[in-house]
Amino acid sequence: MDAYENRVQFLNDREVLDKSYVLYWMQHSQRVEDNHAFEFAITQANILKKPLLVCFGITSTYPDANARHYAFMLEGLHGLATSIREKNVAFIIGLVEPILAIKQLSDNACMVVVDRGYLTIERQWRTIVAEYVPCSMIQIETDIVVPVEVASIKQEYSAATLRRKISPIIDMYAQLPIPQICEIEPSYPRVNFETMDLSDRHRLETIIHKLPIDHSIGKVDGFTGGTQHANALLDVFIESILPNYRTLKGDPSKNMTSKLSPYLHFGHISPIRVYRAVKEHDPYDDSGFLEELVVRRELAINFCYYNSRYDSYEALPNWAKTTLDAHRYDTRPAYYSDKQLIESQTEDPYWNAAQKQLVICGFMHGYMRMYWAKKILEWKESPEQAYSLALQLNNTYGLDGRDPNGYAGVAWCFGLHDRPWKERSVFGNVRYMNDRGLERKFKMADYVEHIHETCT
Ligand SMILES: Cc1cc2nc3c(=O)[nH]c(=O)nc-3n(C[C@H](O)[C@H](O)[C@H](O)COP(=O)(O)OP(=O)(O)OC[C@H]3O[C@@H](n4cnc5c(N)ncnc54)[C@H](O)[C@@H]3O)c2cc1C
């Protein structure tokens, strides 16, 4: 954080203060509502009596991102462009690496404000830009309930250890007033920057088509990006799903979860808004939903923030690596190639349905995600291969992929945040799941039928 702290000196520098605008580099928090970084930027612009310029740079080289992810993101940016315009704030979106865009625009900025991301690439971008910008750069955390370093100063061992630390303060952080959008003088600084026009929704497809990205994995039907859609989904969840969440959330045949994960991933909705909506509906909510939204989600962020190898097999705890290693030469019940797995060609109808849901619908039911990754471990020649394939499929096809939750979720299936269980073939002491367990608990035929009907 030194690079940021060193910039504080610029706050009082006359020459810097004479520059044209306050610049909000929007990256992770792609929304206007409940966005502390945006609010802070408006407040600073008002104090400094400068216009505010919001910039979003679209890179075509984001790891594992494909047309599916870009379509969802651009739908969100389309709505965002309208919302920002309604606030009389200038918004520029360029097909340009974010670092280059911000470097270019910061030359005329008296302050740069940025939201916070936890993955390596997001942190590298901020570090590089912070070392360059000739003015103060301030990072504001807004996609989490309890700030990551407040929650813990180290990688947590399990959900229980994080829960103990944050439970007493979750409500306090979630209920802190989110500043309301302050008024700002309409002002549009002139900038030499090629900006995209996203006002016409029908042009989005043409824009995506022109991007040099992987187009083989396309847009999905069931989700439309943007804050408006996230809010609508939240309303439906609170009204119709939350009352049954505790009993039915784990049942893949019932489809009773919020499906907010893609929206949380792209910052289209704030977890604080979701938390408050649940609490407003029922102050004594005991559905277990807030445990997922806050403790589990923030445990995943804790993992990625404090473990620089979060995207590799190396990130697993030693006991898990040791036991998987001891069982690496165990005969697998079946061996499937990557192609067979991608194309859902296994002998397991439940796994095939889950994989189909991921590939075609861009989503997978939470309970099936655990089963799905554990089966990959059982069917690949080595645990390392299984780990890397599970991550790759999750990140490539999942609309909510490339998220701390995905890295922690896959790692959990290989022992992270869990404890050793009874030893068995292939898995060693890593927790095991099988199809009989699914059948005992749920009407799996209904799940398979539902996927065949909806994911075509
Ligand atoms: C192998 C595997 C891969 C996963 N990959 C992803 C991924 O790529 N992206 C992703 O967002 N989640 C991932 N998860 C976590 C979880 O399965 C999903 O967040 C959840 O299923 C999303 O559906 P939902 O929004 O309807 O969840 P809900 O049950 O409605 O929960 C609300 C929110 O709480 C959070 N949440 C729920 N369950 C978990 C969990 N176990 N860990 C962390 N946060 C959670 C999510 O932000 C979710 O949107 C993965 C889990 C596993 C086991």
Coordinates of C-alpha atoms and ligand atoms in Angstrom, one line a residue:
M1 CA 0.0 0.0 0.0
D2 CA 3.0 2.3 0.1
A3 CA 2.4 3.5 -3.4
Y4 CA -1.0 4.7 -2.4
E5 CA 0.2 6.3 0.8
N6 CA 3.0 8.1 -0.9
R7 CA 0.4 9.9 -3.1
V8 CA -1.1 11.6 -0.1
Q9 CA 1.5 14.4 -0.5
F10 CA -0.2 15.4 -3.7
L11 CA -3.4 16.3 -1.9
N12 CA -2.0 19.7 -1.0
D13 CA 0.1 20.4 -4.1
R14 CA -1.2 23.5 -5.8
E15 CA -0.1 22.5 -9.3
V16 CA -1.9 19.2 -9.0
L17 CA -5.0 20.8 -7.6
D18 CA -5.2 23.1 -10.6
K19 CA -5.7 20.1 -12.9
S20 CA -8.9 19.5 -14.7
Y21 CA -10.9 16.8 -13.0
V22 CA -11.3 14.1 -10.4
L23 CA -11.0 10.7 -12.1
Y24 CA -13.0 7.7 -10.9
W25 CA -11.4 4.6 -12.4
M26 CA -14.3 2.1 -12.2
Q27 CA -13.2 -1.5 -12.4
H28 CA -14.7 -4.0 -9.9
S29 CA -17.8 -2.1 -8.8
Q30 CA -19.7 -1.6 -12.0
R31 CA -22.7 0.2 -10.5
V32 CA -23.9 3.6 -9.4
E33 CA -26.0 2.5 -6.4
D34 CA -24.4 1.7 -3.1
N35 CA -21.0 2.4 -4.5
H36 CA -18.8 4.0 -1.9
A37 CA -16.0 4.7 -4.4
F38 CA -18.3 6.6 -6.7
E39 CA -19.8 8.5 -3.8
F40 CA -16.3 9.3 -2.5
A41 CA -15.3 10.6 -5.9
I42 CA -18.3 12.8 -6.2
T43 CA -17.7 14.2 -2.7
Q44 CA -14.0 15.0 -3.6
A45 CA -15.0 16.6 -6.9
N46 CA -17.4 18.8 -5.0
I47 CA -14.8 19.7 -2.3
L48 CA -12.2 20.5 -5.0
K49 CA -14.8 22.2 -7.2
K50 CA -13.8 20.1 -10.1
P51 CA -15.8 18.0 -12.6
L52 CA -15.9 14.3 -12.1
L53 CA -14.9 11.9 -14.9
V54 CA -15.7 8.2 -14.6
C55 CA -13.6 5.9 -16.8
F56 CA -14.0 2.2 -17.6
G57 CA -11.4 0.5 -19.8
I58 CA -12.4 -2.7 -21.5
T59 CA -9.5 -5.1 -21.9
S60 CA -9.8 -7.9 -24.4
T61 CA -7.0 -9.9 -22.6
Y62 CA -8.6 -10.6 -19.2
P63 CA -7.6 -14.1 -18.3
D64 CA -10.3 -16.7 -19.2
A65 CA -12.9 -14.1 -20.2
N66 CA -14.9 -14.9 -23.3
A67 CA -17.9 -13.6 -25.2
R68 CA -20.2 -14.9 -22.5
H69 CA -18.6 -12.7 -19.9
Y70 CA -18.2 -9.7 -22.1
A71 CA -21.9 -9.8 -23.2
F72 CA -23.0 -9.8 -19.5
M73 CA -20.6 -7.1 -18.6
L74 CA -21.5 -4.8 -21.5
E75 CA -25.2 -5.2 -20.7
G76 CA -24.3 -3.9 -17.3
L77 CA -22.3 -1.1 -18.7
H78 CA -25.1 -0.1 -21.0
G79 CA -27.4 0.5 -18.1
L80 CA -24.6 2.1 -16.1
A81 CA -23.9 4.6 -18.9
T82 CA -27.5 5.8 -18.6
S83 CA -27.5 6.0 -14.8
I84 CA -24.2 7.9 -14.8
R85 CA -25.5 10.3 -17.5
E86 CA -28.6 10.9 -15.3
K87 CA -26.3 12.1 -12.6
N88 CA -24.7 14.6 -14.9
V89 CA -21.4 13.0 -14.7
A90 CA -19.1 12.3 -17.6
F91 CA -18.5 8.6 -18.3
I92 CA -16.0 7.3 -20.8
I93 CA -15.7 3.7 -21.9
G94 CA -12.8 2.7 -24.1
L95 CA -11.7 -0.5 -25.7
V96 CA -8.3 -0.1 -24.1
E97 CA -6.3 -1.7 -21.4
P98 CA -7.4 -0.1 -18.1
I99 CA -3.8 0.7 -17.1
L100 CA -3.2 2.7 -20.4
A101 CA -6.5 4.5 -20.1
I102 CA -5.9 5.6 -16.5
K103 CA -2.3 6.5 -17.2
Q104 CA -3.4 8.7 -20.1
L105 CA -6.3 10.3 -18.2
S106 CA -4.5 10.8 -14.9
D107 CA -2.2 13.4 -16.5
N108 CA -5.0 15.9 -16.2
A109 CA -6.5 14.6 -13.0
C110 CA -6.1 16.2 -9.6
M111 CA -7.1 12.9 -7.9
V112 CA -7.7 9.3 -8.9
V113 CA -10.3 7.2 -7.1
V114 CA -10.5 3.5 -7.7
D115 CA -12.6 0.7 -6.3
R116 CA -11.0 -2.5 -5.0
G117 CA -10.5 -6.0 -6.5
Y118 CA -8.8 -9.0 -4.8
L119 CA -7.4 -11.1 -7.6
T120 CA -3.8 -10.8 -8.7
I121 CA -4.5 -9.0 -12.0
E122 CA -6.7 -6.5 -10.3
R123 CA -4.1 -5.8 -7.7
Q124 CA -1.3 -5.6 -10.2
W125 CA -3.3 -3.0 -12.3
R126 CA -3.7 -0.8 -9.2
T127 CA -0.1 -1.1 -8.1
I128 CA 1.2 -0.2 -11.6
V129 CA -1.2 2.8 -12.0
A130 CA -0.5 4.0 -8.4
E131 CA 3.2 4.1 -9.2
Y132 CA 2.5 6.2 -12.3
V133 CA -0.2 8.7 -11.5
P134 CA 1.0 12.2 -10.8
C135 CA -1.6 12.9 -8.2
S136 CA -3.3 11.3 -5.2
M137 CA -4.8 7.9 -5.8
I138 CA -7.3 6.6 -3.3
Q139 CA -8.7 3.1 -3.2
I140 CA -12.1 2.5 -1.7
E141 CA -13.4 -0.9 -0.8
T142 CA -17.1 -1.4 -1.6
D143 CA -17.8 -5.0 -2.7
I144 CA -17.5 -6.5 0.7
V145 CA -19.3 -6.2 4.0
V146 CA -16.4 -6.3 6.5
P147 CA -13.2 -4.9 4.9
V148 CA -10.8 -7.7 4.2
E149 CA -8.0 -6.5 6.5
V150 CA -10.5 -5.7 9.3
A151 CA -11.9 -9.2 9.1
S152 CA -8.5 -10.8 9.5
I153 CA -4.9 -10.1 9.1
K154 CA -4.1 -13.6 7.8
Q155 CA -5.4 -16.4 5.7
E156 CA -8.1 -18.1 7.7
Y157 CA -8.1 -21.8 8.4
S158 CA -11.9 -22.4 8.0
A159 CA -15.3 -20.7 7.9
A160 CA -15.5 -21.3 11.7
T161 CA -12.4 -19.2 12.4
L162 CA -13.5 -16.3 10.1
R163 CA -17.0 -16.5 11.5
R164 CA -15.8 -16.1 15.0
K165 CA -13.9 -12.9 14.0
I166 CA -16.5 -11.2 11.9
S167 CA -19.9 -12.3 13.4
P168 CA -19.8 -9.6 16.0
I169 CA -19.1 -6.8 13.5
I170 CA -21.0 -7.8 10.4
D171 CA -24.2 -6.0 11.3
M172 CA -22.3 -2.9 12.3
Y173 CA -20.5 -2.7 8.9
A174 CA -23.6 -3.6 6.9
Q175 CA -25.7 -1.0 8.6
L176 CA -23.2 1.9 8.3
P177 CA -25.0 4.5 6.3
I178 CA -24.0 4.4 2.6
P179 CA -23.6 7.9 1.5
Q180 CA -26.4 9.0 -0.9
I181 CA -25.5 10.3 -4.3
C182 CA -24.6 13.9 -3.7
E183 CA -25.6 16.5 -6.2
I184 CA -22.8 17.5 -8.6
E185 CA -22.6 20.4 -11.0
P186 CA -23.2 19.1 -14.5
S187 CA -19.8 19.4 -16.2
Y188 CA -18.2 17.5 -18.9
P189 CA -14.4 17.9 -19.1
R190 CA -12.9 17.7 -22.6
V191 CA -10.7 14.7 -23.0
N192 CA -8.7 13.3 -25.8
F193 CA -10.1 9.8 -25.6
E194 CA -12.0 7.6 -28.0
T195 CA -15.1 6.6 -26.1
M196 CA -17.7 4.0 -27.0
D197 CA -21.3 4.7 -27.3
L198 CA -23.2 2.1 -25.4
S199 CA -26.5 4.0 -25.3
D200 CA -28.1 1.7 -28.0
R201 CA -28.6 -1.7 -26.6
H202 CA -28.8 -3.3 -30.0
R203 CA -25.2 -2.2 -30.8
L204 CA -23.8 -4.3 -27.9
E205 CA -23.7 -7.4 -30.1
T206 CA -21.7 -5.6 -32.8
I207 CA -19.3 -4.3 -30.2
I208 CA -18.7 -7.8 -28.8
H209 CA -18.4 -9.3 -32.2
K210 CA -15.5 -6.9 -32.9
L211 CA -13.6 -7.8 -29.7
P212 CA -10.6 -10.1 -30.2
I213 CA -11.8 -12.6 -27.6
D214 CA -12.9 -16.2 -27.6
H215 CA -16.3 -16.2 -29.3
S216 CA -16.9 -19.9 -29.1
I217 CA -18.5 -19.5 -25.7
G218 CA -21.4 -17.2 -26.2
K219 CA -24.0 -15.3 -24.3
V220 CA -26.5 -17.2 -22.2
D221 CA -30.2 -16.7 -22.2
G222 CA -31.1 -16.9 -18.5
F223 CA -29.1 -13.9 -17.2
T224 CA -29.1 -10.3 -18.3
G225 CA -26.3 -8.1 -16.9
G226 CA -26.9 -4.9 -14.9
T227 CA -28.0 -3.4 -11.6
Q228 CA -31.7 -3.2 -12.7
H229 CA -31.7 -7.0 -13.3
A230 CA -29.8 -7.7 -10.1
N231 CA -32.4 -5.7 -8.1
A232 CA -35.3 -7.5 -9.8
L233 CA -33.7 -10.9 -9.0
L234 CA -33.2 -9.8 -5.4
D235 CA -36.8 -8.8 -5.1
V236 CA -38.0 -12.2 -6.4
F237 CA -35.6 -13.9 -4.1
I238 CA -36.8 -12.1 -1.0
E239 CA -40.4 -12.6 -1.8
S240 CA -40.5 -16.1 -3.1
I241 CA -37.3 -18.0 -2.3
L242 CA -36.0 -16.7 1.0
P243 CA -38.8 -18.2 3.1
N244 CA -37.8 -21.7 1.9
Y245 CA -34.1 -21.1 1.5
R246 CA -33.1 -22.9 4.7
T247 CA -34.8 -26.1 3.8
L248 CA -34.5 -26.1 0.0
K249 CA -31.3 -24.3 -0.9
G250 CA -29.2 -27.5 -1.1
D251 CA -31.7 -29.3 -3.3
P252 CA -30.6 -29.1 -7.0
S253 CA -34.0 -30.2 -8.2
K254 CA -35.7 -27.2 -6.5
N255 CA -33.6 -24.3 -7.8
M256 CA -34.2 -22.3 -4.7
T257 CA -31.2 -20.0 -4.5
S258 CA -30.8 -16.3 -5.4
K259 CA -28.6 -16.7 -8.6
L260 CA -27.0 -13.4 -7.6
S261 CA -23.5 -14.6 -8.0
P262 CA -22.8 -13.3 -11.5
Y263 CA -24.2 -9.9 -10.4
L264 CA -22.0 -9.8 -7.3
H265 CA -19.0 -10.9 -9.4
F266 CA -19.4 -8.0 -11.8
G267 CA -20.2 -5.5 -9.0
H268 CA -23.7 -4.9 -10.4
I269 CA -25.1 -5.2 -6.9
S270 CA -23.5 -4.5 -3.6
P271 CA -23.5 -7.3 -1.0
I272 CA -24.5 -4.7 1.6
R273 CA -27.7 -3.9 -0.4
V274 CA -28.4 -7.6 -0.4
Y275 CA -27.7 -8.0 3.3
R276 CA -29.9 -5.0 4.2
A277 CA -32.8 -6.2 1.9
V278 CA -32.8 -9.5 3.8
K279 CA -32.7 -7.9 7.2
E280 CA -35.4 -5.4 6.3
H281 CA -37.6 -8.3 5.2
D282 CA -36.9 -10.2 8.4
P283 CA -34.6 -8.7 11.1
Y284 CA -34.4 -12.2 12.7
D285 CA -33.6 -14.0 9.4
D286 CA -32.2 -17.5 10.2
S287 CA -32.3 -18.9 6.7
G288 CA -28.5 -19.3 6.5
F289 CA -28.5 -17.1 3.4
L290 CA -26.4 -14.3 5.1
E291 CA -23.9 -17.0 6.2
E292 CA -23.3 -17.7 2.5
L293 CA -23.4 -14.1 1.4
V294 CA -21.0 -12.8 4.0
V295 CA -19.1 -15.5 5.8
R296 CA -18.5 -17.9 2.9
R297 CA -18.1 -15.2 0.3
E298 CA -15.7 -13.2 2.5
L299 CA -13.8 -16.4 3.4
A300 CA -13.2 -16.8 -0.3
I301 CA -11.9 -13.2 -0.6
N302 CA -9.7 -13.8 2.5
F303 CA -8.2 -16.8 0.7
C304 CA -7.4 -15.0 -2.5
Y305 CA -6.2 -11.9 -0.7
Y306 CA -3.8 -13.6 1.6
N307 CA -2.7 -16.6 -0.5
S308 CA -0.9 -15.4 -3.7
R309 CA -1.1 -19.0 -5.1
Y310 CA -4.9 -19.1 -4.8
D311 CA -5.2 -20.2 -8.4
S312 CA -3.0 -23.2 -8.1
Y313 CA -2.9 -26.6 -6.5
E314 CA -0.1 -25.3 -4.3
A315 CA -2.6 -23.3 -2.4
L316 CA -4.1 -26.4 -0.8
P317 CA -3.3 -27.1 2.9
N318 CA -0.4 -29.5 3.4
W319 CA -2.5 -32.3 4.9
A320 CA -4.6 -32.3 1.7
K321 CA -1.6 -32.3 -0.7
T322 CA 0.0 -35.1 1.4
T323 CA -3.0 -37.4 1.4
L324 CA -3.8 -36.8 -2.3
D325 CA -0.2 -37.5 -3.1
A326 CA -0.3 -40.8 -1.1
H327 CA -3.3 -41.9 -3.3
R328 CA -2.1 -40.6 -6.6
Y329 CA -1.5 -44.0 -8.1
D330 CA -4.9 -45.5 -6.9
T331 CA -6.9 -46.9 -9.7
R332 CA -9.7 -44.5 -10.7
P333 CA -13.3 -45.8 -11.1
A334 CA -13.2 -44.3 -14.6
Y335 CA -10.9 -42.1 -16.7
Y336 CA -12.3 -39.4 -18.9
S337 CA -10.5 -37.1 -21.3
D338 CA -11.0 -33.4 -21.0
K339 CA -13.1 -33.5 -24.2
Q340 CA -15.4 -36.2 -22.8
L341 CA -15.9 -34.1 -19.7
I342 CA -16.5 -30.9 -21.5
E343 CA -19.1 -32.6 -23.7
S344 CA -20.8 -34.2 -20.7
Q345 CA -20.0 -37.7 -21.9
T346 CA -19.6 -39.6 -18.7
E347 CA -21.6 -42.6 -17.3
D348 CA -22.9 -40.3 -14.6
P349 CA -26.2 -38.6 -15.5
Y350 CA -26.1 -36.2 -12.6
W351 CA -22.6 -35.1 -13.4
N352 CA -23.5 -34.7 -17.1
A353 CA -26.5 -32.6 -16.2
A354 CA -24.4 -30.3 -14.0
Q355 CA -21.8 -29.9 -16.7
K356 CA -24.5 -29.2 -19.2
Q357 CA -26.0 -26.6 -16.9
L358 CA -22.5 -24.9 -16.7
V359 CA -21.7 -25.1 -20.4
I360 CA -25.1 -24.1 -21.8
C361 CA -26.7 -22.0 -19.0
G362 CA -23.4 -20.5 -17.6
F363 CA -24.4 -21.5 -14.1
M364 CA -24.5 -24.5 -11.8
H365 CA -26.5 -25.2 -8.7
G366 CA -24.3 -24.8 -5.6
Y367 CA -24.7 -28.3 -4.3
M368 CA -23.8 -29.8 -7.7
R369 CA -20.7 -27.7 -7.9
M370 CA -19.2 -29.6 -5.0
Y371 CA -20.2 -33.0 -6.5
W372 CA -19.0 -31.9 -9.9
A373 CA -15.5 -30.9 -8.8
K374 CA -15.0 -34.0 -6.6
K375 CA -15.9 -36.2 -9.5
I376 CA -13.3 -34.6 -11.6
L377 CA -10.8 -35.4 -8.9
E378 CA -12.0 -39.0 -9.1
W379 CA -11.7 -39.3 -12.9
K380 CA -8.5 -37.6 -13.8
E381 CA -5.0 -39.2 -13.7
S382 CA -3.6 -36.9 -11.1
P383 CA -5.1 -34.5 -8.5
E384 CA -3.1 -31.6 -10.1
Q385 CA -4.8 -32.3 -13.5
A386 CA -8.2 -32.5 -11.9
Y387 CA -7.7 -29.2 -10.0
S388 CA -6.5 -27.3 -13.0
L389 CA -9.4 -28.7 -15.2
A390 CA -12.0 -27.9 -12.6
L391 CA -10.8 -24.3 -12.4
Q392 CA -10.5 -23.9 -16.1
L393 CA -14.1 -25.2 -16.7
N394 CA -15.5 -23.2 -13.8
N395 CA -13.8 -20.0 -15.0
T396 CA -14.5 -20.5 -18.7
Y397 CA -18.2 -21.4 -18.7
G398 CA -19.5 -19.9 -15.4
L399 CA -20.9 -16.5 -15.7
D400 CA -19.8 -16.0 -12.2
G401 CA -16.4 -17.6 -12.8
R402 CA -13.0 -16.0 -12.3
D403 CA -14.2 -15.0 -8.8
P404 CA -12.6 -15.5 -5.4
N405 CA -15.6 -17.8 -4.7
G406 CA -14.7 -20.0 -7.6
Y407 CA -11.0 -20.3 -6.6
A408 CA -12.0 -21.1 -3.0
G409 CA -14.9 -23.4 -4.1
V410 CA -12.7 -25.6 -6.2
A411 CA -10.0 -25.6 -3.6
W412 CA -12.6 -26.6 -0.9
C413 CA -13.4 -29.7 -3.0
F414 CA -9.7 -30.6 -2.6
G415 CA -9.6 -30.0 1.1
L416 CA -9.2 -26.2 1.7
H417 CA -11.2 -24.8 4.7
D418 CA -12.2 -28.4 5.5
R419 CA -10.8 -31.1 7.8
P420 CA -9.5 -34.6 7.1
W421 CA -12.2 -37.3 6.8
K422 CA -12.1 -41.1 6.8
E423 CA -9.4 -42.3 4.4
R424 CA -10.5 -43.9 1.1
S425 CA -9.2 -44.6 -2.4
V426 CA -8.2 -41.6 -4.6
F427 CA -9.5 -39.0 -2.1
G428 CA -7.3 -40.1 0.8
N429 CA -8.6 -38.0 3.7
V430 CA -10.3 -35.4 1.5
R431 CA -14.1 -35.4 1.9
Y432 CA -15.9 -37.7 -0.5
M433 CA -19.2 -37.4 -2.3
N434 CA -21.1 -40.0 -4.4
D435 CA -24.2 -40.3 -6.5
R436 CA -25.9 -42.4 -3.8
G437 CA -25.6 -39.5 -1.4
L438 CA -27.3 -37.3 -4.0
E439 CA -30.1 -39.8 -4.5
R440 CA -30.7 -40.3 -0.8
K441 CA -31.1 -36.5 -0.3
F442 CA -32.8 -35.3 -3.5
K443 CA -35.0 -36.2 -6.4
M444 CA -32.2 -36.3 -8.8
A445 CA -34.4 -37.4 -11.7
D446 CA -36.2 -34.0 -11.4
Y447 CA -32.9 -32.2 -11.5
V448 CA -31.8 -34.0 -14.7
E449 CA -35.2 -33.4 -16.3
H450 CA -35.1 -29.7 -15.3
I451 CA -31.7 -29.3 -17.0
H452 CA -32.7 -31.1 -20.1
E453 CA -35.7 -28.8 -20.4
T454 CA -34.0 -25.5 -19.6
C455 CA -30.5 -25.8 -20.8
T456 CA -30.9 -26.6 -24.5
Ligands
LIG1 C1 -16.5 -26.2 -7.2 C2 -17.1 -24.9 -6.8 C3 -17.0 -23.8 -7.7 C4 -17.6 -22.6 -7.4 N1 -17.5 -21.5 -8.3 C5 -18.0 -20.3 -8.0 C6 -17.8 -19.2 -8.9 O1 -17.1 -19.4 -9.9 N2 -18.4 -18.0 -8.6 C7 -19.1 -17.9 -7.4 O2 -19.6 -16.8 -7.2 N3 -19.3 -18.9 -6.6 C8 -18.8 -20.1 -6.8 N4 -19.0 -21.1 -5.9 C9 -19.7 -20.9 -4.7 C10 -21.2 -21.1 -4.7 O3 -21.5 -22.4 -5.2 C11 -21.9 -20.1 -5.5 O4 -21.6 -18.8 -5.1 C12 -23.4 -20.2 -5.5 O5 -23.8 -21.5 -5.9 C13 -24.0 -19.2 -6.4 O6 -25.4 -19.3 -6.5 P1 -26.4 -18.3 -5.9 O7 -26.0 -16.9 -6.2 O8 -27.8 -18.7 -6.3 O9 -26.1 -18.6 -4.3 P2 -27.0 -18.3 -3.0 O10 -27.1 -19.6 -2.3 O11 -28.2 -17.5 -3.3 O12 -26.0 -17.4 -2.2 C14 -25.9 -16.0 -2.3 C15 -24.5 -15.6 -2.5 O13 -23.7 -16.0 -1.4 C16 -22.4 -16.4 -1.9 N5 -22.1 -17.8 -1.7 C17 -23.0 -18.8 -1.7 N6 -22.4 -20.0 -1.5 C18 -21.1 -19.7 -1.4 C19 -20.0 -20.5 -1.2 N7 -20.0 -21.8 -1.0 N8 -18.8 -19.9 -1.1 C20 -18.7 -18.6 -1.3 N9 -19.7 -17.8 -1.5 C21 -20.9 -18.3 -1.5 C22 -22.4 -16.0 -3.4 O14 -21.9 -14.8 -3.6 C23 -23.8 -16.1 -3.7 O15 -24.2 -15.4 -4.9 C24 -18.4 -22.4 -6.2 C25 -18.5 -23.5 -5.3 C26 -17.9 -24.7 -5.6 C27 -18.0 -25.8 -4.7

